[in-house]
Amino acid sequence: MGRPSGDVRRRLEQYAANPQCEANVGAALRGLAMRDVAKKLGLEPEFGQSPFALQRGQSFERTLFEEDALPLRRALIERKALPANASGFVDLRIRQGGGVMRSLDEAADGFERFLREAAKATGDARMQLPTIVAGAAVRCPPEVLGGGLLAIDVLTVHPQPRPAPVALRVGEVKVYPDRGGFTDPAQLASARAQAGLYVYVLRRSIEALGLARDLLVADDGFLVLTRAASNQPSVRAGEDRAFQAARAREMFAKLGALPAAQSVEADVDAVIAAPKRYGDGCLSFCELADHCRAEALAQGLPAALGDDLARFLGALSLHRALELLRGEAPCNDAESDFVRRAR
Amino acid sequence: MSHNPLVERLMAWDRGAPLASTETLPFARVPDAERLVLAFVRMGGEASPWGVAIGRPDAPPRCLTVPDPRNRDAHAAFVIDFASEVLAHVGHPLHLGDEVKGGALGERPFPAQALRARQLWVPGATHLEMLHLLDFRYTLAATGDEARLKTLRAFGRACGWLFRESTRPGQVRVHDATARLRACFTFPAEPARQAHLGYLLGWMGDGSGAAREARAHLAERQSVGVTLSPAFERDTLEALLRAFHDAPDAASRDTAAKAIHTALAPQLTARWELTVQAIRALDADPRAQNPQLGPVLDLGVEECQWQYWHHEARGVRADLTPEEKRALGSHPETDFAPVRAAARYFQHLHAYEVTSNELVHGDRVLLERSLDGGDGFTGEVTAVGRENNARSGPVRWTVRCPADESLRLREESKVCLVGSRKRAGAIVSVETHDNTRTVVVELTDGITKTAAPGLPDAIDPAWVGRSVTFLDRGAVGISQRKAMFVRSADGPGAWLTHAAPLPEPSPAGLVRPDLVEIVKGLQ
């Protein structure tokens, strides 16, 4: 059992999936994989990723950025996310992802240099800035999860003559097919939340570099999905991320106020001991979900039978609600109200 | 006790077993010959099936696989193998059985009776999505042998129509087995967990509550969606696929392809069999099908005719040009024309209205839910008569009911009598005093014995003292008319969307782009 890699994005999303569960918050904060906690509890977690899906994702990203990102540029121009004469490509992807950078740190340094040059560029040099940046790495604020790096899938650069700032638009690449209005809304929401996080962190980074006067991270961005039954990109432009960025800001503010990690063993024990709060969403991301549900059910917590039932019962336990349904007299206003609503 | 689904879930948990959530089943039970069961699996990250199990529920399924679904030619050959079966089931004019053919090609009458009861069953929502993805992949197929392309495109269009039909409210043709079970039973588990067909079936077996729950949790560990378990892909399929690609000759490649098929077949069969188990569980259910299902089935046949069969039948006519035929199909991604999208929206609204207004009269639980929602009232008739003691004309009933029940109906709301829908009219007044609400209903339709068989005349004093229930009559038909009206070139906004020609532009003389000239003019 070891400290997992500093996948800051995954940890932040883990936190956001159930911020009311102290065990989950503790695990996200300490960078602990719930899989390790589950193993210590004697459970057999079954989460994992399909090797074919991973290959498909890598293959799609490689295709996107082939020939100076020609396929992606074409799709962006088609959807008017870039002007027709857009050119130039900066590849900051790490080797593992098909790029040339040796590490995320190197990518972050390269991106910082790019930002500084873009901010000070004037005249023709400014108007000829590269318009697509792949694999831009940015540093999280140090007070959150001990810093850490986030890699933005793709950025578009929109230079304007001074004094207007150079606009940056965040793009998120996903491998699932774009099925128009039938595309899974939960998957889209997750991609937008991720992009909103990048918008916020990128803004913080630009402020920290003192470049906010010359560089502007736009509220809107784009998603790059696959065309159904093809390996070609389908771009969804004009995606508003203002609320997702605000959500990320709130999340960072809350996380910044929490204590830092201890030793791995102590951390696992602390997560096990922390109060759990089971919810419907836990099923999709947490290896302890079944364990917590069983505990919740034993305690008669209504969330074990669904978030909607928990809202309906309020502070009532499952057992007390059943007693009331069987005809026992209510003891207080809340119980009377439940009897009236359940009648 | 009310029919609140949350309270019912609590009661189901207490009982340790699912509870029937309706009095009747909202779809038709049909012979197995009318049912086709499909189950897919796909490779992680891919949008096309890796394999399919297909067949009638009363015979073993046919499992078909393609060694590598990323190979387009191989995938098309795999699809061709089962396309005819799907096309025959949906009633494609070129794939109908001999018993329903007749007439020259392209002029055959729509086989309404033969297609009325056809049903397609799939295990869950992801399998329905696969139909949409097959639509994307094959409706617009452009390369290959022309005869083969025709079948592939027809298959793509059929999948697209089946997918779109599955989204129409109240439809009874395309069945997601998981959703059907959830619609007919209340399960003692959180909604997120109820997306797993095996889990639901685990709850439905015999035994104690604990035994059912344990069985459900065990079943939940097996994947039932189109996606395979990552561990199975990693430990079994990855090596087999590598062996297929690394095979030095055709014989080794065949052996590797068979190994992939052997690995996938049990996965496909398991999904297919779960669907058949769900069908059998619903067949064995003691509840009858809703007696008011007729109009819902009629609407389904109408949709089949005009949204699928009509286009396909015209498409096989030799006298149409390819350009004319192009306009007959639906694009997998979008309607392109706003007016078409608007018309379909109103058709869906109409389908919802037909379903909810019809089925409520055939199911006591649906009726009680409707009353709980304030869409009707139950009370005692206290007076029967005509306005100004007229000798003929509408009959007024005064109904007294408790005032603590919610009521959304107001004066002039159209209502009908539950048990005899032809007896209908409008509310004249609603008055509430203390705990009593008095509703006066003026009956205008079905007021005679002849018009409402089995009931006394509406004016008969025998009604006084009897308990009656009135329900919102609904407004079935208005949305369907709207669907027609939005196509009109004269309607508001039509100039913007589909009317032709476009309106005349403003006269050029009114536009003065030269700002200096404007300022000089002002001086």
PDB file of C-alpha atoms in Angstrom, chain B residues 11-260:
ATOM      1  CA  MET B  11     -43.020  -0.813   2.429  1.00  0.00           C
ATOM      2  CA  ALA B  12     -41.183  -3.017  -0.061  1.00  0.00           C
ATOM      3  CA  TRP B  13     -38.083  -2.875   2.114  1.00  0.00           C
ATOM      4  CA  ASP B  14     -40.149  -3.811   5.136  1.00  0.00           C
ATOM      5  CA  ARG B  15     -41.581  -6.777   3.254  1.00  0.00           C
ATOM      6  CA  GLY B  16     -38.204  -7.763   1.833  1.00  0.00           C
ATOM      7  CA  ALA B  17     -39.645  -8.139  -1.655  1.00  0.00           C
ATOM      8  CA  PRO B  18     -40.725  -5.990  -4.579  1.00  0.00           C
ATOM      9  CA  LEU B  19     -44.319  -4.771  -4.563  1.00  0.00           C
ATOM     10  CA  ALA B  20     -46.590  -4.502  -7.568  1.00  0.00           C
ATOM     11  CA  SER B  21     -46.801  -0.799  -8.281  1.00  0.00           C
ATOM     12  CA  THR B  22     -49.787  -0.835 -10.614  1.00  0.00           C
ATOM     13  CA  GLU B  23     -53.031  -2.808 -10.826  1.00  0.00           C
ATOM     14  CA  THR B  24     -52.486  -3.706 -14.479  1.00  0.00           C
ATOM     15  CA  LEU B  25     -49.557  -3.975 -16.872  1.00  0.00           C
ATOM     16  CA  PRO B  26     -49.104  -0.980 -19.181  1.00  0.00           C
ATOM     17  CA  PHE B  27     -48.154  -3.028 -22.251  1.00  0.00           C
ATOM     18  CA  ALA B  28     -49.525  -5.954 -24.207  1.00  0.00           C
ATOM     19  CA  ARG B  29     -48.618  -9.573 -23.536  1.00  0.00           C
ATOM     20  CA  VAL B  30     -47.972 -11.097 -26.932  1.00  0.00           C
ATOM     21  CA  PRO B  31     -46.963 -14.565 -28.159  1.00  0.00           C
ATOM     22  CA  ASP B  32     -43.238 -15.289 -28.313  1.00  0.00           C
ATOM     23  CA  ALA B  33     -43.421 -15.287 -32.110  1.00  0.00           C
ATOM     24  CA  GLU B  34     -44.026 -11.524 -31.924  1.00  0.00           C
ATOM     25  CA  ARG B  35     -41.008 -10.890 -29.697  1.00  0.00           C
ATOM     26  CA  LEU B  36     -37.391 -10.464 -30.656  1.00  0.00           C
ATOM     27  CA  VAL B  37     -34.753 -10.257 -27.924  1.00  0.00           C
ATOM     28  CA  LEU B  38     -31.453  -8.488 -28.622  1.00  0.00           C
ATOM     29  CA  ALA B  39     -28.425  -8.136 -26.365  1.00  0.00           C
ATOM     30  CA  PHE B  40     -25.110  -6.542 -27.250  1.00  0.00           C
ATOM     31  CA  VAL B  41     -21.600  -6.318 -25.882  1.00  0.00           C
ATOM     32  CA  ARG B  42     -18.987  -3.848 -27.004  1.00  0.00           C
ATOM     33  CA  MET B  43     -15.264  -3.359 -26.674  1.00  0.00           C
ATOM     34  CA  GLY B  44     -14.311  -0.729 -24.074  1.00  0.00           C
ATOM     35  CA  GLY B  45     -14.213   2.742 -25.666  1.00  0.00           C
ATOM     36  CA  GLU B  46     -15.793   1.595 -28.932  1.00  0.00           C
ATOM     37  CA  ALA B  47     -19.174   2.680 -30.237  1.00  0.00           C
ATOM     38  CA  SER B  48     -20.116  -0.448 -32.171  1.00  0.00           C
ATOM     39  CA  PRO B  49     -21.081  -3.891 -30.901  1.00  0.00           C
ATOM     40  CA  TRP B  50     -18.499  -6.617 -30.561  1.00  0.00           C
ATOM     41  CA  GLY B  51     -21.204  -9.229 -30.484  1.00  0.00           C
ATOM     42  CA  VAL B  52     -24.930  -9.738 -30.429  1.00  0.00           C
ATOM     43  CA  ALA B  53     -27.309 -12.387 -29.086  1.00  0.00           C
ATOM     44  CA  ILE B  54     -30.519 -12.444 -31.054  1.00  0.00           C
ATOM     45  CA  GLY B  55     -33.599 -14.634 -31.065  1.00  0.00           C
ATOM     46  CA  ARG B  56     -37.147 -15.293 -29.970  1.00  0.00           C
ATOM     47  CA  PRO B  57     -37.534 -15.911 -26.252  1.00  0.00           C
ATOM     48  CA  ASP B  58     -38.792 -19.483 -26.763  1.00  0.00           C
ATOM     49  CA  ALA B  59     -35.638 -20.727 -28.507  1.00  0.00           C
ATOM     50  CA  PRO B  60     -31.911 -20.496 -27.793  1.00  0.00           C
ATOM     51  CA  PRO B  61     -30.333 -17.266 -29.057  1.00  0.00           C
ATOM     52  CA  ARG B  62     -27.979 -16.982 -31.992  1.00  0.00           C
ATOM     53  CA  CYS B  63     -24.701 -15.444 -30.804  1.00  0.00           C
ATOM     54  CA  LEU B  64     -22.691 -13.588 -33.416  1.00  0.00           C
ATOM     55  CA  THR B  65     -19.379 -11.857 -32.886  1.00  0.00           C
ATOM     56  CA  VAL B  66     -16.706 -10.067 -34.858  1.00  0.00           C
ATOM     57  CA  PRO B  67     -13.085 -10.743 -33.855  1.00  0.00           C
ATOM     58  CA  ASP B  68     -12.134  -7.059 -33.910  1.00  0.00           C
ATOM     59  CA  PRO B  69     -15.003  -4.543 -34.073  1.00  0.00           C
ATOM     60  CA  ARG B  70     -12.570  -1.812 -35.148  1.00  0.00           C
ATOM     61  CA  ASN B  71     -12.223  -3.476 -38.543  1.00  0.00           C
ATOM     62  CA  ARG B  72     -14.995  -1.815 -40.555  1.00  0.00           C
ATOM     63  CA  ASP B  73     -15.323  -4.456 -43.271  1.00  0.00           C
ATOM     64  CA  ALA B  74     -15.428  -7.299 -40.782  1.00  0.00           C
ATOM     65  CA  HIS B  75     -17.976  -5.382 -38.729  1.00  0.00           C
ATOM     66  CA  ALA B  76     -20.210  -4.828 -41.740  1.00  0.00           C
ATOM     67  CA  ALA B  77     -20.066  -8.575 -42.531  1.00  0.00           C
ATOM     68  CA  PHE B  78     -21.016  -9.327 -38.930  1.00  0.00           C
ATOM     69  CA  VAL B  79     -23.984  -6.925 -39.110  1.00  0.00           C
ATOM     70  CA  ILE B  80     -25.193  -8.407 -42.398  1.00  0.00           C
ATOM     71  CA  ASP B  81     -25.485 -11.748 -40.606  1.00  0.00           C
ATOM     72  CA  PHE B  82     -28.328 -10.569 -38.400  1.00  0.00           C
ATOM     73  CA  ALA B  83     -29.648  -7.516 -40.267  1.00  0.00           C
ATOM     74  CA  SER B  84     -32.318  -9.512 -42.143  1.00  0.00           C
ATOM     75  CA  GLU B  85     -33.720 -10.875 -38.904  1.00  0.00           C
ATOM     76  CA  VAL B  86     -34.096  -7.380 -37.459  1.00  0.00           C
ATOM     77  CA  LEU B  87     -35.513  -5.993 -40.715  1.00  0.00           C
ATOM     78  CA  ALA B  88     -38.081  -8.787 -40.951  1.00  0.00           C
ATOM     79  CA  HIS B  89     -39.118  -8.142 -37.368  1.00  0.00           C
ATOM     80  CA  VAL B  90     -39.685  -4.415 -37.857  1.00  0.00           C
ATOM     81  CA  GLY B  91     -41.542  -5.105 -41.103  1.00  0.00           C
ATOM     82  CA  HIS B  92     -39.245  -3.677 -43.761  1.00  0.00           C
ATOM     83  CA  PRO B  93     -41.177  -3.992 -47.062  1.00  0.00           C
ATOM     84  CA  LEU B  94     -38.449  -6.133 -48.635  1.00  0.00           C
ATOM     85  CA  HIS B  95     -38.131  -8.432 -45.639  1.00  0.00           C
ATOM     86  CA  LEU B  96     -41.764  -9.160 -44.799  1.00  0.00           C
ATOM     87  CA  GLY B  97     -42.879 -12.756 -44.608  1.00  0.00           C
ATOM     88  CA  ASP B  98     -44.834 -14.154 -47.582  1.00  0.00           C
ATOM     89  CA  GLU B  99     -48.057 -14.150 -45.590  1.00  0.00           C
ATOM     90  CA  VAL B 100     -48.080 -10.354 -45.375  1.00  0.00           C
ATOM     91  CA  LYS B 101     -46.604  -9.480 -48.755  1.00  0.00           C
ATOM     92  CA  GLY B 102     -48.901  -8.851 -51.691  1.00  0.00           C
ATOM     93  CA  GLY B 103     -49.141  -6.130 -54.275  1.00  0.00           C
ATOM     94  CA  ALA B 104     -46.336  -4.831 -56.421  1.00  0.00           C
ATOM     95  CA  LEU B 105     -43.062  -3.827 -54.829  1.00  0.00           C
ATOM     96  CA  GLY B 106     -43.432  -0.315 -53.459  1.00  0.00           C
ATOM     97  CA  GLU B 107     -47.223  -0.427 -53.566  1.00  0.00           C
ATOM     98  CA  ARG B 108     -47.883  -2.974 -50.856  1.00  0.00           C
ATOM     99  CA  PRO B 109     -50.420  -1.922 -48.253  1.00  0.00           C
ATOM    100  CA  PHE B 110     -49.149  -1.302 -44.751  1.00  0.00           C
ATOM    101  CA  PRO B 111     -49.435  -4.632 -42.878  1.00  0.00           C
ATOM    102  CA  ALA B 112     -50.988  -3.090 -39.779  1.00  0.00           C
ATOM    103  CA  GLN B 113     -52.274  -6.334 -38.281  1.00  0.00           C
ATOM    104  CA  ALA B 114     -49.007  -8.188 -38.796  1.00  0.00           C
ATOM    105  CA  LEU B 115     -46.946  -5.434 -37.170  1.00  0.00           C
ATOM    106  CA  ARG B 116     -49.383  -4.387 -34.446  1.00  0.00           C
ATOM    107  CA  ALA B 117     -48.063  -6.710 -31.759  1.00  0.00           C
ATOM    108  CA  ARG B 118     -44.355  -6.827 -32.694  1.00  0.00           C
ATOM    109  CA  GLN B 119     -42.048  -6.161 -29.752  1.00  0.00           C
ATOM    110  CA  LEU B 120     -38.312  -5.777 -29.410  1.00  0.00           C
ATOM    111  CA  TRP B 121     -36.791  -6.482 -25.990  1.00  0.00           C
ATOM    112  CA  VAL B 122     -33.333  -5.455 -24.825  1.00  0.00           C
ATOM    113  CA  PRO B 123     -31.754  -5.829 -21.368  1.00  0.00           C
ATOM    114  CA  GLY B 124     -31.287  -2.147 -20.549  1.00  0.00           C
ATOM    115  CA  ALA B 125     -30.724   1.438 -21.562  1.00  0.00           C
ATOM    116  CA  THR B 126     -27.175   0.975 -22.861  1.00  0.00           C
ATOM    117  CA  HIS B 127     -28.435  -1.651 -25.320  1.00  0.00           C
ATOM    118  CA  LEU B 128     -30.956   0.874 -26.634  1.00  0.00           C
ATOM    119  CA  GLU B 129     -28.124   3.369 -27.085  1.00  0.00           C
ATOM    120  CA  MET B 130     -26.344   0.743 -29.144  1.00  0.00           C
ATOM    121  CA  LEU B 131     -29.253   0.850 -31.603  1.00  0.00           C
ATOM    122  CA  HIS B 132     -28.632   4.578 -31.998  1.00  0.00           C
ATOM    123  CA  LEU B 133     -24.927   3.998 -32.539  1.00  0.00           C
ATOM    124  CA  LEU B 134     -25.696   1.378 -35.196  1.00  0.00           C
ATOM    125  CA  ASP B 135     -27.914   3.996 -36.815  1.00  0.00           C
ATOM    126  CA  PHE B 136     -24.958   6.398 -36.907  1.00  0.00           C
ATOM    127  CA  ARG B 137     -22.664   3.760 -38.284  1.00  0.00           C
ATOM    128  CA  TYR B 138     -24.809   2.260 -41.040  1.00  0.00           C
ATOM    129  CA  THR B 139     -27.523   4.708 -42.114  1.00  0.00           C
ATOM    130  CA  LEU B 140     -24.912   6.838 -43.831  1.00  0.00           C
ATOM    131  CA  ALA B 141     -22.675   3.955 -44.969  1.00  0.00           C
ATOM    132  CA  ALA B 142     -21.082   4.996 -48.246  1.00  0.00           C
ATOM    133  CA  THR B 143     -18.504   2.467 -49.367  1.00  0.00           C
ATOM    134  CA  GLY B 144     -18.760  -1.134 -50.470  1.00  0.00           C
ATOM    135  CA  ASP B 145     -20.840  -3.369 -52.654  1.00  0.00           C
ATOM    136  CA  GLU B 146     -24.154  -1.646 -53.546  1.00  0.00           C
ATOM    137  CA  ALA B 147     -26.452  -4.584 -52.684  1.00  0.00           C
ATOM    138  CA  ARG B 148     -24.762  -4.993 -49.333  1.00  0.00           C
ATOM    139  CA  LEU B 149     -24.893  -1.248 -48.726  1.00  0.00           C
ATOM    140  CA  LYS B 150     -28.652  -1.262 -49.273  1.00  0.00           C
ATOM    141  CA  THR B 151     -29.131  -3.849 -46.531  1.00  0.00           C
ATOM    142  CA  LEU B 152     -26.716  -2.082 -44.200  1.00  0.00           C
ATOM    143  CA  ARG B 153     -28.404   1.293 -44.687  1.00  0.00           C
ATOM    144  CA  ALA B 154     -31.852  -0.259 -44.223  1.00  0.00           C
ATOM    145  CA  PHE B 155     -30.587  -1.895 -41.043  1.00  0.00           C
ATOM    146  CA  GLY B 156     -29.173   1.439 -39.819  1.00  0.00           C
ATOM    147  CA  ARG B 157     -32.485   3.187 -40.475  1.00  0.00           C
ATOM    148  CA  ALA B 158     -34.413   0.432 -38.713  1.00  0.00           C
ATOM    149  CA  CYS B 159     -32.147   0.705 -35.671  1.00  0.00           C
ATOM    150  CA  GLY B 160     -32.558   4.493 -35.736  1.00  0.00           C
ATOM    151  CA  TRP B 161     -36.319   4.240 -35.857  1.00  0.00           C
ATOM    152  CA  LEU B 162     -36.390   1.658 -33.056  1.00  0.00           C
ATOM    153  CA  PHE B 163     -34.202   3.915 -30.932  1.00  0.00           C
ATOM    154  CA  ARG B 164     -36.350   6.989 -31.586  1.00  0.00           C
ATOM    155  CA  GLU B 165     -39.503   4.980 -30.952  1.00  0.00           C
ATOM    156  CA  SER B 166     -38.071   3.883 -27.597  1.00  0.00           C
ATOM    157  CA  THR B 167     -38.025   7.542 -26.536  1.00  0.00           C
ATOM    158  CA  ARG B 168     -41.719   8.161 -27.338  1.00  0.00           C
ATOM    159  CA  PRO B 169     -43.816   8.325 -24.168  1.00  0.00           C
ATOM    160  CA  GLY B 170     -46.036   5.308 -23.577  1.00  0.00           C
ATOM    161  CA  GLN B 171     -44.734   3.353 -26.578  1.00  0.00           C
ATOM    162  CA  VAL B 172     -45.247  -0.419 -26.394  1.00  0.00           C
ATOM    163  CA  ARG B 173     -42.938  -1.667 -29.162  1.00  0.00           C
ATOM    164  CA  VAL B 174     -39.362  -1.325 -27.893  1.00  0.00           C
ATOM    165  CA  HIS B 175     -38.948  -2.661 -24.370  1.00  0.00           C
ATOM    166  CA  ASP B 176     -36.049  -1.968 -22.056  1.00  0.00           C
ATOM    167  CA  ALA B 177     -36.514  -4.948 -19.711  1.00  0.00           C
ATOM    168  CA  THR B 178     -34.989  -3.089 -16.741  1.00  0.00           C
ATOM    169  CA  ALA B 179     -37.261  -0.089 -17.206  1.00  0.00           C
ATOM    170  CA  ARG B 180     -40.299  -2.361 -17.667  1.00  0.00           C
ATOM    171  CA  LEU B 181     -39.640  -4.131 -14.369  1.00  0.00           C
ATOM    172  CA  ARG B 182     -39.171  -0.813 -12.609  1.00  0.00           C
ATOM    173  CA  ALA B 183     -42.418   0.479 -14.064  1.00  0.00           C
ATOM    174  CA  CYS B 184     -44.357  -2.562 -12.858  1.00  0.00           C
ATOM    175  CA  PHE B 185     -42.749  -3.119  -9.440  1.00  0.00           C
ATOM    176  CA  THR B 186     -41.425  -1.072  -6.559  1.00  0.00           C
ATOM    177  CA  PHE B 187     -38.043  -2.445  -5.512  1.00  0.00           C
ATOM    178  CA  PRO B 188     -36.601  -2.008  -2.013  1.00  0.00           C
ATOM    179  CA  ALA B 189     -33.413  -0.325  -3.188  1.00  0.00           C
ATOM    180  CA  GLU B 190     -32.093   3.077  -4.148  1.00  0.00           C
ATOM    181  CA  PRO B 191     -32.878   4.175  -7.750  1.00  0.00           C
ATOM    182  CA  ALA B 192     -29.226   4.205  -8.812  1.00  0.00           C
ATOM    183  CA  ARG B 193     -28.946   0.479  -8.026  1.00  0.00           C
ATOM    184  CA  GLN B 194     -32.118  -0.344  -9.937  1.00  0.00           C
ATOM    185  CA  ALA B 195     -30.434   0.186 -13.299  1.00  0.00           C
ATOM    186  CA  HIS B 196     -29.112  -3.398 -13.134  1.00  0.00           C
ATOM    187  CA  LEU B 197     -31.417  -6.047 -14.592  1.00  0.00           C
ATOM    188  CA  GLY B 198     -29.788  -8.930 -12.699  1.00  0.00           C
ATOM    189  CA  TYR B 199     -30.173  -7.042  -9.437  1.00  0.00           C
ATOM    190  CA  LEU B 200     -33.901  -6.540 -10.019  1.00  0.00           C
ATOM    191  CA  LEU B 201     -34.437 -10.174 -10.986  1.00  0.00           C
ATOM    192  CA  GLY B 202     -32.509 -11.255  -7.888  1.00  0.00           C
ATOM    193  CA  TRP B 203     -35.095  -9.486  -5.751  1.00  0.00           C
ATOM    194  CA  MET B 204     -37.948 -11.142  -7.607  1.00  0.00           C
ATOM    195  CA  GLY B 205     -37.196 -14.769  -6.830  1.00  0.00           C
ATOM    196  CA  ASP B 206     -38.429 -16.866  -3.915  1.00  0.00           C
ATOM    197  CA  GLY B 207     -37.037 -16.876  -0.394  1.00  0.00           C
ATOM    198  CA  SER B 208     -36.737 -14.549   2.560  1.00  0.00           C
ATOM    199  CA  GLY B 209     -35.936 -10.869   2.239  1.00  0.00           C
ATOM    200  CA  ALA B 210     -32.330 -11.504   3.258  1.00  0.00           C
ATOM    201  CA  ALA B 211     -31.976 -14.307   0.713  1.00  0.00           C
ATOM    202  CA  ARG B 212     -33.418 -12.136  -2.057  1.00  0.00           C
ATOM    203  CA  GLU B 213     -31.120  -9.265  -1.162  1.00  0.00           C
ATOM    204  CA  ALA B 214     -28.061 -11.532  -1.086  1.00  0.00           C
ATOM    205  CA  ARG B 215     -29.061 -12.944  -4.476  1.00  0.00           C
ATOM    206  CA  ALA B 216     -29.536  -9.468  -5.877  1.00  0.00           C
ATOM    207  CA  HIS B 217     -26.118  -8.323  -4.644  1.00  0.00           C
ATOM    208  CA  LEU B 218     -24.485 -11.391  -6.122  1.00  0.00           C
ATOM    209  CA  ALA B 219     -26.162 -10.801  -9.485  1.00  0.00           C
ATOM    210  CA  GLU B 220     -25.096  -7.154  -9.360  1.00  0.00           C
ATOM    211  CA  ARG B 221     -21.447  -8.163  -9.603  1.00  0.00           C
ATOM    212  CA  GLN B 222     -21.982  -9.382 -13.177  1.00  0.00           C
ATOM    213  CA  SER B 223     -22.008  -6.763 -15.906  1.00  0.00           C
ATOM    214  CA  VAL B 224     -25.318  -6.556 -17.813  1.00  0.00           C
ATOM    215  CA  GLY B 225     -24.755  -3.389 -19.823  1.00  0.00           C
ATOM    216  CA  VAL B 226     -23.045  -3.409 -23.193  1.00  0.00           C
ATOM    217  CA  THR B 227     -19.699  -2.855 -21.504  1.00  0.00           C
ATOM    218  CA  LEU B 228     -17.757  -5.897 -20.387  1.00  0.00           C
ATOM    219  CA  SER B 229     -16.027  -6.130 -17.030  1.00  0.00           C
ATOM    220  CA  PRO B 230     -12.595  -4.432 -17.260  1.00  0.00           C
ATOM    221  CA  ALA B 231     -11.044  -7.409 -15.500  1.00  0.00           C
ATOM    222  CA  PHE B 232     -12.482  -9.813 -18.113  1.00  0.00           C
ATOM    223  CA  GLU B 233     -11.217  -7.603 -20.930  1.00  0.00           C
ATOM    224  CA  ARG B 234      -7.792  -7.320 -19.325  1.00  0.00           C
ATOM    225  CA  ASP B 235      -7.369 -10.952 -18.272  1.00  0.00           C
ATOM    226  CA  THR B 236      -9.035 -12.772 -21.156  1.00  0.00           C
ATOM    227  CA  LEU B 237      -9.903 -10.744 -24.211  1.00  0.00           C
ATOM    228  CA  GLU B 238      -6.769  -8.618 -24.519  1.00  0.00           C
ATOM    229  CA  ALA B 239      -4.578 -11.694 -25.013  1.00  0.00           C
ATOM    230  CA  LEU B 240      -7.047 -13.304 -27.424  1.00  0.00           C
ATOM    231  CA  LEU B 241      -7.228 -10.186 -29.525  1.00  0.00           C
ATOM    232  CA  ARG B 242      -3.439  -9.942 -29.596  1.00  0.00           C
ATOM    233  CA  ALA B 243      -3.283 -13.550 -30.736  1.00  0.00           C
ATOM    234  CA  PHE B 244      -5.765 -12.751 -33.492  1.00  0.00           C
ATOM    235  CA  HIS B 245      -3.687  -9.862 -34.788  1.00  0.00           C
ATOM    236  CA  ASP B 246      -0.377 -11.680 -34.432  1.00  0.00           C
ATOM    237  CA  ALA B 247      -1.628 -14.833 -36.159  1.00  0.00           C
ATOM    238  CA  PRO B 248       0.826 -15.762 -38.908  1.00  0.00           C
ATOM    239  CA  ASP B 249      -1.732 -17.380 -41.219  1.00  0.00           C
ATOM    240  CA  ALA B 250      -5.453 -17.633 -41.937  1.00  0.00           C
ATOM    241  CA  ALA B 251      -5.882 -20.872 -39.988  1.00  0.00           C
ATOM    242  CA  SER B 252      -4.384 -19.402 -36.823  1.00  0.00           C
ATOM    243  CA  ARG B 253      -6.468 -16.281 -37.294  1.00  0.00           C
ATOM    244  CA  ASP B 254      -9.608 -18.422 -37.543  1.00  0.00           C
ATOM    245  CA  THR B 255      -8.650 -20.258 -34.384  1.00  0.00           C
ATOM    246  CA  ALA B 256      -8.106 -16.960 -32.575  1.00  0.00           C
ATOM    247  CA  ALA B 257     -11.428 -15.611 -33.883  1.00  0.00           C
ATOM    248  CA  LYS B 258     -13.195 -18.717 -32.582  1.00  0.00           C
ATOM    249  CA  ALA B 259     -11.523 -18.251 -29.206  1.00  0.00           C
ATOM    250  CA  ILE B 260     -12.811 -14.665 -29.061  1.00  0.00           C
TER     251      ILE B 260
END
